[in-house]
Amino acid sequence: MHVDNIIKGVIKSNKRHLAKAITLVESKSLSKREDADKLLNSILPYTGNSIRLGISGVPGVGKSTFIESFGKFLTSIGKKVAVLAVDPSSKISGGSILGDKTRMQELAKDHAAFIRPSPSDESLGGVARKTRESMLICESAGYDIIIVETVGVGQSEIEVASMVDCFTLLQLPGAGDELQGIKKGIMEISDIILINKAEGENIHKAQLAKSQIENALHILKARDDNWMVKVLLVSALNNEGVERFWEVLLHFITHMKNGNFFRLKRKKQSVDWMWKLLDEELMRIFKSDERIKEMLVSTEEEVRAGHINPASAAKTLLDVFLKKK
């Protein structure tokens, strides 16, 4: 299908064209990069009108159940929802975080929802790049809420937080150990924290977790945007607390917009993204240089053996790369 037809279809919110557009930007083929760039530049005027929401949490916290519950609530009030995944583990496990969509069966059937697994066999940087571009495509197709789900460990949360308007962390209702799973860095980038599975016998544990997390948040330094991180109890299984989360999310977005933080944050994200892409492209050019290819293996061995220090090795490689042929 010609890229011009894909662009028209995306803008008309055609799901088939939307899927083809995302497949195009996911392609590793350099020959298709020109079409992908044309696509992204063409849809840019239609982007920027959605809420970009990042959702993270350790495996087993109930992210998929919560996203499905929240997604169904959103479509019930007339919103269009897209769910994208950032799954750096897919390279190891062989499958993406959303798999074949079996974990969100009901939402996948909803005509107002679109679910896209992360690209398989990709590094975190590669997945993050594709997810950013997929997010823009979904926005141009008229999706009101773009949910970016992360597997919930390590650097993936930082990547997701750097591309969304609101970063939400899901926690389990532990009894005294709930803070062990939250690193200070993750607390600092979270805008809303949800204690999921707050139901039945877990209610007391969930309330205790809420109090302890709120106390821990007071220790952190005040944020530049003056937002006080909210901690809420939810039960995705029983669809409880979902509407309250939506209210708090809207309150957060309004707070950010009123203080002009929303616009500034998006602008910073765009510039940061440009530099990240530039870094990636420069590294690709560097590693594809024939002279560097010939030296890399032996230079790495020298560094590994301790015969040359890393700084000297890097300088030598750069000197060779920058030297005119």
Short mmCIF file of C-alpha atoms in Angstrom, two decimals:
data_model
loop_
_atom_site.label_atom_id
_atom_site.label_comp_id
_atom_site.label_asym_id
_atom_site.label_seq_id
_atom_site.Cartn_x
_atom_site.Cartn_y
_atom_site.Cartn_z
CA MET A 1 0.00 0.00 0.00
CA HIS A 2 1.33 3.44 -0.96
CA VAL A 3 2.35 5.66 1.96
CA ASP A 4 -0.04 8.46 0.82
CA ASN A 5 -2.98 6.06 1.12
CA ILE A 6 -1.80 4.95 4.55
CA ILE A 7 -1.60 8.58 5.70
CA LYS A 8 -5.15 9.30 4.51
CA GLY A 9 -6.44 6.15 6.17
CA VAL A 10 -4.78 6.93 9.49
CA ILE A 11 -6.26 10.44 9.58
CA LYS A 12 -9.68 8.89 8.90
CA SER A 13 -9.08 6.52 11.85
CA ASN A 14 -9.07 3.37 9.73
CA LYS A 15 -7.66 0.60 11.98
CA ARG A 16 -6.21 -1.35 9.04
CA HIS A 17 -4.28 1.69 7.86
CA LEU A 18 -3.31 2.47 11.45
CA ALA A 19 -1.76 -0.99 11.82
CA LYS A 20 0.07 -0.62 8.49
CA ALA A 21 1.41 2.79 9.54
CA ILE A 22 2.83 1.37 12.75
CA THR A 23 4.31 -1.59 10.87
CA LEU A 24 6.00 0.93 8.57
CA VAL A 25 7.68 2.86 11.40
CA GLU A 26 8.65 -0.42 13.07
CA SER A 27 10.49 -1.60 9.96
CA LYS A 28 14.25 -1.89 10.29
CA SER A 29 14.67 -1.37 6.55
CA LEU A 30 16.53 1.85 5.76
CA SER A 31 14.71 2.02 2.42
CA LYS A 32 11.39 2.29 4.26
CA ARG A 33 12.69 4.96 6.62
CA GLU A 34 12.02 7.65 4.02
CA ASP A 35 8.36 6.61 3.78
CA ALA A 36 8.16 6.44 7.58
CA ASP A 37 9.57 9.96 7.88
CA LYS A 38 7.08 11.21 5.28
CA LEU A 39 4.28 9.58 7.24
CA LEU A 40 5.36 11.08 10.56
CA ASN A 41 5.81 14.58 9.10
CA SER A 42 2.41 14.39 7.37
CA ILE A 43 0.49 13.38 10.50
CA LEU A 44 2.27 15.82 12.83
CA PRO A 45 -0.42 18.56 12.49
CA TYR A 46 -3.02 16.04 13.73
CA THR A 47 -1.09 15.05 16.86
CA GLY A 48 -0.86 16.52 20.35
CA ASN A 49 -4.53 16.36 21.35
CA SER A 50 -4.54 13.21 23.42
CA ILE A 51 -3.60 12.38 27.00
CA ARG A 52 -0.41 10.30 27.04
CA LEU A 53 -0.52 7.97 30.03
CA GLY A 54 2.29 5.68 31.17
CA ILE A 55 1.38 2.71 33.37
CA SER A 56 3.99 0.60 35.10
CA GLY A 57 4.28 -1.92 37.90
CA VAL A 58 6.02 -5.17 38.73
CA PRO A 59 4.82 -8.38 37.04
CA GLY A 60 1.79 -9.73 38.87
CA VAL A 61 0.51 -6.35 40.01
CA GLY A 62 -2.41 -6.59 37.60
CA LYS A 63 -1.47 -4.04 34.93
CA SER A 64 -3.34 -5.79 32.13
CA THR A 65 -6.49 -6.25 34.21
CA PHE A 66 -6.35 -2.61 35.29
CA ILE A 67 -5.70 -1.30 31.76
CA GLU A 68 -8.61 -3.37 30.44
CA SER A 69 -10.89 -2.13 33.23
CA PHE A 70 -9.81 1.48 32.74
CA GLY A 71 -9.97 1.17 28.96
CA LYS A 72 -13.52 -0.20 29.07
CA PHE A 73 -14.53 2.66 31.38
CA LEU A 74 -13.06 5.20 28.96
CA THR A 75 -14.83 3.75 25.93
CA SER A 76 -18.08 3.69 27.92
CA ILE A 77 -17.86 7.49 28.29
CA GLY A 78 -17.16 7.96 24.60
CA LYS A 79 -13.35 8.02 24.57
CA LYS A 80 -11.10 6.24 22.08
CA VAL A 81 -8.21 4.33 23.68
CA ALA A 82 -4.94 3.02 22.27
CA VAL A 83 -2.67 0.70 24.27
CA LEU A 84 1.00 0.43 23.33
CA ALA A 85 3.70 -1.62 25.01
CA VAL A 86 7.33 -1.09 25.91
CA ASP A 87 8.74 -4.55 26.55
CA PRO A 88 12.54 -4.83 26.52
CA SER A 89 12.20 -8.40 27.81
CA SER A 90 10.61 -9.58 24.57
CA LYS A 91 14.07 -10.17 23.10
CA ILE A 92 14.72 -12.73 25.83
CA SER A 93 11.28 -14.27 26.30
CA GLY A 94 10.43 -14.36 22.61
CA GLY A 95 7.05 -12.74 23.16
CA SER A 96 5.80 -9.24 23.77
CA ILE A 97 4.24 -7.94 26.95
CA LEU A 98 0.77 -8.05 25.42
CA GLY A 99 1.39 -11.35 23.67
CA ASP A 100 -1.46 -12.12 21.30
CA LYS A 101 -3.81 -9.76 23.13
CA THR A 102 -5.26 -12.66 25.13
CA ARG A 103 -4.69 -10.73 28.35
CA MET A 104 -7.07 -7.97 27.24
CA GLN A 105 -9.70 -9.92 25.33
CA GLU A 106 -12.66 -7.67 26.10
CA LEU A 107 -10.84 -4.43 25.36
CA ALA A 108 -9.37 -5.89 22.15
CA LYS A 109 -12.93 -6.50 20.89
CA ASP A 110 -13.98 -2.91 21.60
CA HIS A 111 -14.29 -0.91 18.36
CA ALA A 112 -13.15 2.24 20.21
CA ALA A 113 -9.92 0.59 21.39
CA PHE A 114 -6.66 -0.30 19.64
CA ILE A 115 -4.04 -2.59 21.18
CA ARG A 116 -0.54 -2.92 19.77
CA PRO A 117 2.14 -5.23 21.24
CA SER A 118 5.72 -3.98 21.29
CA PRO A 119 8.07 -5.00 18.46
CA SER A 120 9.76 -8.30 19.23
CA ASP A 121 13.54 -8.83 19.14
CA GLU A 122 14.35 -5.21 19.94
CA SER A 123 16.52 -3.40 22.43
CA LEU A 124 14.84 -1.05 24.90
CA GLY A 125 15.97 1.94 22.84
CA GLY A 126 14.52 0.43 19.68
CA VAL A 127 11.20 -0.39 21.31
CA ALA A 128 11.01 3.07 22.89
CA ARG A 129 11.61 4.74 19.53
CA LYS A 130 8.90 2.67 17.83
CA THR A 131 6.52 3.31 20.73
CA ARG A 132 7.01 7.09 20.52
CA GLU A 133 6.28 7.06 16.81
CA SER A 134 3.32 4.69 17.23
CA MET A 135 1.94 7.05 19.86
CA LEU A 136 1.96 9.94 17.38
CA ILE A 137 0.25 7.79 14.77
CA CYS A 138 -2.51 6.82 17.23
CA GLU A 139 -2.97 10.47 18.18
CA SER A 140 -3.38 11.46 14.53
CA ALA A 141 -6.00 8.72 14.20
CA GLY A 142 -8.09 10.46 16.85
CA TYR A 143 -7.41 8.35 19.94
CA ASP A 144 -8.12 10.40 23.06
CA ILE A 145 -6.03 8.41 25.54
CA ILE A 146 -2.76 6.71 24.62
CA ILE A 147 -1.75 4.21 27.30
CA VAL A 148 1.89 3.10 27.24
CA GLU A 149 2.41 -0.05 29.31
CA THR A 150 5.86 -1.05 30.53
CA VAL A 151 6.98 -4.40 31.88
CA GLY A 152 7.89 -2.59 35.08
CA VAL A 153 11.54 -3.20 35.75
CA GLY A 154 14.63 -1.04 35.40
CA GLN A 155 15.23 1.52 32.70
CA SER A 156 11.91 0.93 30.90
CA GLU A 157 10.03 3.11 33.42
CA ILE A 158 12.39 6.03 32.78
CA GLU A 159 11.86 5.63 29.03
CA VAL A 160 8.09 5.57 29.38
CA ALA A 161 8.06 8.56 31.76
CA SER A 162 10.06 10.52 29.19
CA MET A 163 7.33 10.17 26.55
CA VAL A 164 4.07 10.59 28.50
CA ASP A 165 2.13 13.36 30.23
CA CYS A 166 1.34 11.33 33.34
CA PHE A 167 3.29 8.39 34.75
CA THR A 168 1.22 6.05 36.94
CA LEU A 169 2.71 3.32 39.11
CA LEU A 170 0.69 0.28 40.20
CA GLN A 171 1.56 -1.31 43.53
CA LEU A 172 0.44 -4.44 45.36
CA PRO A 173 -1.19 -4.17 48.81
CA GLY A 174 1.71 -5.64 50.77
CA ALA A 175 1.85 -5.64 54.55
CA GLY A 176 4.99 -3.81 55.59
CA ASP A 177 7.01 -4.73 52.52
CA GLU A 178 5.26 -2.52 49.98
CA LEU A 179 8.04 0.07 49.95
CA GLN A 180 10.76 -2.45 49.16
CA GLY A 181 9.60 -2.70 45.56
CA ILE A 182 9.66 1.06 44.98
CA LYS A 183 13.00 2.60 44.23
CA LYS A 184 13.42 6.26 45.05
CA GLY A 185 13.92 7.10 41.37
CA ILE A 186 10.59 5.51 40.42
CA MET A 187 8.83 7.38 43.22
CA GLU A 188 10.29 10.63 41.91
CA ILE A 189 8.95 10.16 38.38
CA SER A 190 5.49 8.92 39.45
CA ASP A 191 2.57 11.35 39.21
CA ILE A 192 -0.11 8.99 40.54
CA ILE A 193 0.36 5.76 42.52
CA LEU A 194 -2.37 3.12 42.56
CA ILE A 195 -2.65 0.32 45.11
CA ASN A 196 -4.32 -2.40 43.05
CA LYS A 197 -6.16 -5.49 44.32
CA ALA A 198 -7.67 -3.43 47.17
CA GLU A 199 -10.50 -5.89 47.71
CA GLY A 200 -11.70 -8.47 50.24
CA GLU A 201 -9.05 -9.46 52.75
CA ASN A 202 -6.56 -7.12 51.07
CA ILE A 203 -8.39 -3.93 52.10
CA HIS A 204 -6.49 -3.46 55.37
CA LYS A 205 -3.14 -4.20 53.68
CA ALA A 206 -3.98 -1.75 50.90
CA GLN A 207 -4.86 1.02 53.35
CA LEU A 208 -1.61 0.39 55.24
CA ALA A 209 0.35 0.50 51.98
CA LYS A 210 -1.37 3.77 51.04
CA SER A 211 -0.41 5.39 54.35
CA GLN A 212 3.19 4.23 54.20
CA ILE A 213 3.65 5.33 50.59
CA GLU A 214 2.13 8.74 51.36
CA ASN A 215 4.56 9.10 54.27
CA ALA A 216 7.47 8.11 52.04
CA LEU A 217 6.42 10.71 49.45
CA HIS A 218 6.73 13.48 52.03
CA ILE A 219 10.43 12.70 52.35
CA LEU A 220 11.05 13.47 48.68
CA LYS A 221 11.94 17.01 47.68
CA ALA A 222 9.15 19.24 46.38
CA ARG A 223 8.48 18.98 42.65
CA ASP A 224 9.05 21.88 40.28
CA ASP A 225 5.45 21.63 39.07
CA ASN A 226 4.05 21.77 42.65
CA TRP A 227 1.97 18.63 42.11
CA MET A 228 1.32 16.51 45.20
CA VAL A 229 1.49 12.85 44.12
CA LYS A 230 -1.83 11.12 44.76
CA VAL A 231 -2.08 7.59 46.14
CA LEU A 232 -5.35 5.80 45.36
CA LEU A 233 -6.88 2.41 46.11
CA VAL A 234 -8.26 0.48 43.15
CA SER A 235 -9.65 -2.95 42.39
CA ALA A 236 -9.34 -3.63 38.68
CA LEU A 237 -11.05 -6.99 39.21
CA ASN A 238 -14.15 -5.33 40.67
CA ASN A 239 -13.89 -2.13 38.59
CA GLU A 240 -13.59 -0.10 41.78
CA GLY A 241 -11.64 3.17 41.95
CA VAL A 242 -11.31 3.37 38.16
CA GLU A 243 -13.61 6.39 37.81
CA ARG A 244 -11.81 8.11 40.70
CA PHE A 245 -8.50 7.53 38.95
CA TRP A 246 -9.91 9.19 35.82
CA GLU A 247 -10.97 12.22 37.89
CA VAL A 248 -7.50 12.52 39.46
CA LEU A 249 -5.84 12.08 36.06
CA LEU A 250 -7.93 14.93 34.62
CA HIS A 251 -7.13 17.04 37.68
CA PHE A 252 -3.42 16.40 37.14
CA ILE A 253 -3.62 17.37 33.45
CA THR A 254 -5.55 20.56 34.34
CA HIS A 255 -2.97 21.39 37.02
CA MET A 256 -0.12 20.94 34.55
CA LYS A 257 -1.83 23.01 31.87
CA ASN A 258 -2.78 25.84 34.22
CA GLY A 259 0.82 26.17 35.37
CA ASN A 260 2.12 25.95 31.78
CA PHE A 261 4.07 22.83 32.80
CA PHE A 262 2.20 20.65 30.30
CA ARG A 263 3.37 22.54 27.22
CA LEU A 264 6.92 22.93 28.54
CA LYS A 265 7.14 19.22 29.37
CA ARG A 266 6.07 18.18 25.87
CA LYS A 267 8.50 20.61 24.27
CA LYS A 268 11.35 19.26 26.41
CA GLN A 269 10.37 15.69 25.54
CA SER A 270 10.49 16.51 21.83
CA VAL A 271 13.94 18.10 22.05
CA ASP A 272 15.24 15.25 24.24
CA TRP A 273 13.88 12.79 21.69
CA MET A 274 15.69 14.60 18.89
CA TRP A 275 19.00 14.31 20.73
CA LYS A 276 18.40 10.65 21.53
CA LEU A 277 17.71 9.88 17.87
CA LEU A 278 20.81 11.84 16.88
CA ASP A 279 22.90 9.81 19.34
CA GLU A 280 21.49 6.56 17.93
CA GLU A 281 22.13 7.58 14.33
CA LEU A 282 25.68 8.72 15.02
CA MET A 283 26.40 5.43 16.79
CA ARG A 284 24.93 3.50 13.85
CA ILE A 285 27.14 5.41 11.39
CA PHE A 286 30.17 4.92 13.64
CA LYS A 287 29.69 1.15 13.97
CA SER A 288 28.99 0.69 10.25
CA ASP A 289 32.29 2.32 9.26
CA GLU A 290 34.52 -0.37 7.69
CA ARG A 291 37.68 0.85 9.44
CA ILE A 292 35.93 0.75 12.83
CA LYS A 293 34.53 -2.72 12.13
CA GLU A 294 38.07 -3.99 11.54
CA MET A 295 39.30 -2.54 14.84
CA LEU A 296 36.37 -3.17 17.20
CA VAL A 297 36.94 -6.82 18.09
CA SER A 298 40.67 -6.46 18.77
CA THR A 299 40.17 -3.16 20.64
CA GLU A 300 37.48 -4.69 22.87
CA GLU A 301 39.84 -7.61 23.61
CA GLU A 302 42.61 -5.20 24.55
CA VAL A 303 40.30 -3.35 26.94
CA ARG A 304 38.95 -6.60 28.37
CA ALA A 305 42.47 -7.88 28.99
CA GLY A 306 43.47 -4.63 30.68
CA HIS A 307 46.17 -3.84 28.11
CA ILE A 308 44.60 -0.48 27.27
CA ASN A 309 42.28 1.73 29.30
CA PRO A 310 38.75 2.41 27.97
CA ALA A 311 39.36 6.16 27.53
CA SER A 312 42.42 5.59 25.34
CA ALA A 313 40.59 2.93 23.34
CA ALA A 314 37.64 5.25 22.71
CA LYS A 315 39.97 8.08 21.65
CA THR A 316 41.85 5.80 19.25
CA LEU A 317 38.61 4.62 17.63
CA LEU A 318 37.30 8.17 17.31
CA ASP A 319 40.58 9.37 15.82
CA VAL A 320 40.40 6.67 13.18
CA PHE A 321 36.71 7.41 12.50
CA LEU A 322 37.23 11.17 12.18
CA LYS A 323 40.37 10.85 10.09
CA LYS A 324 39.60 11.57 6.45
CA LYS A 325 39.93 8.63 4.09
#
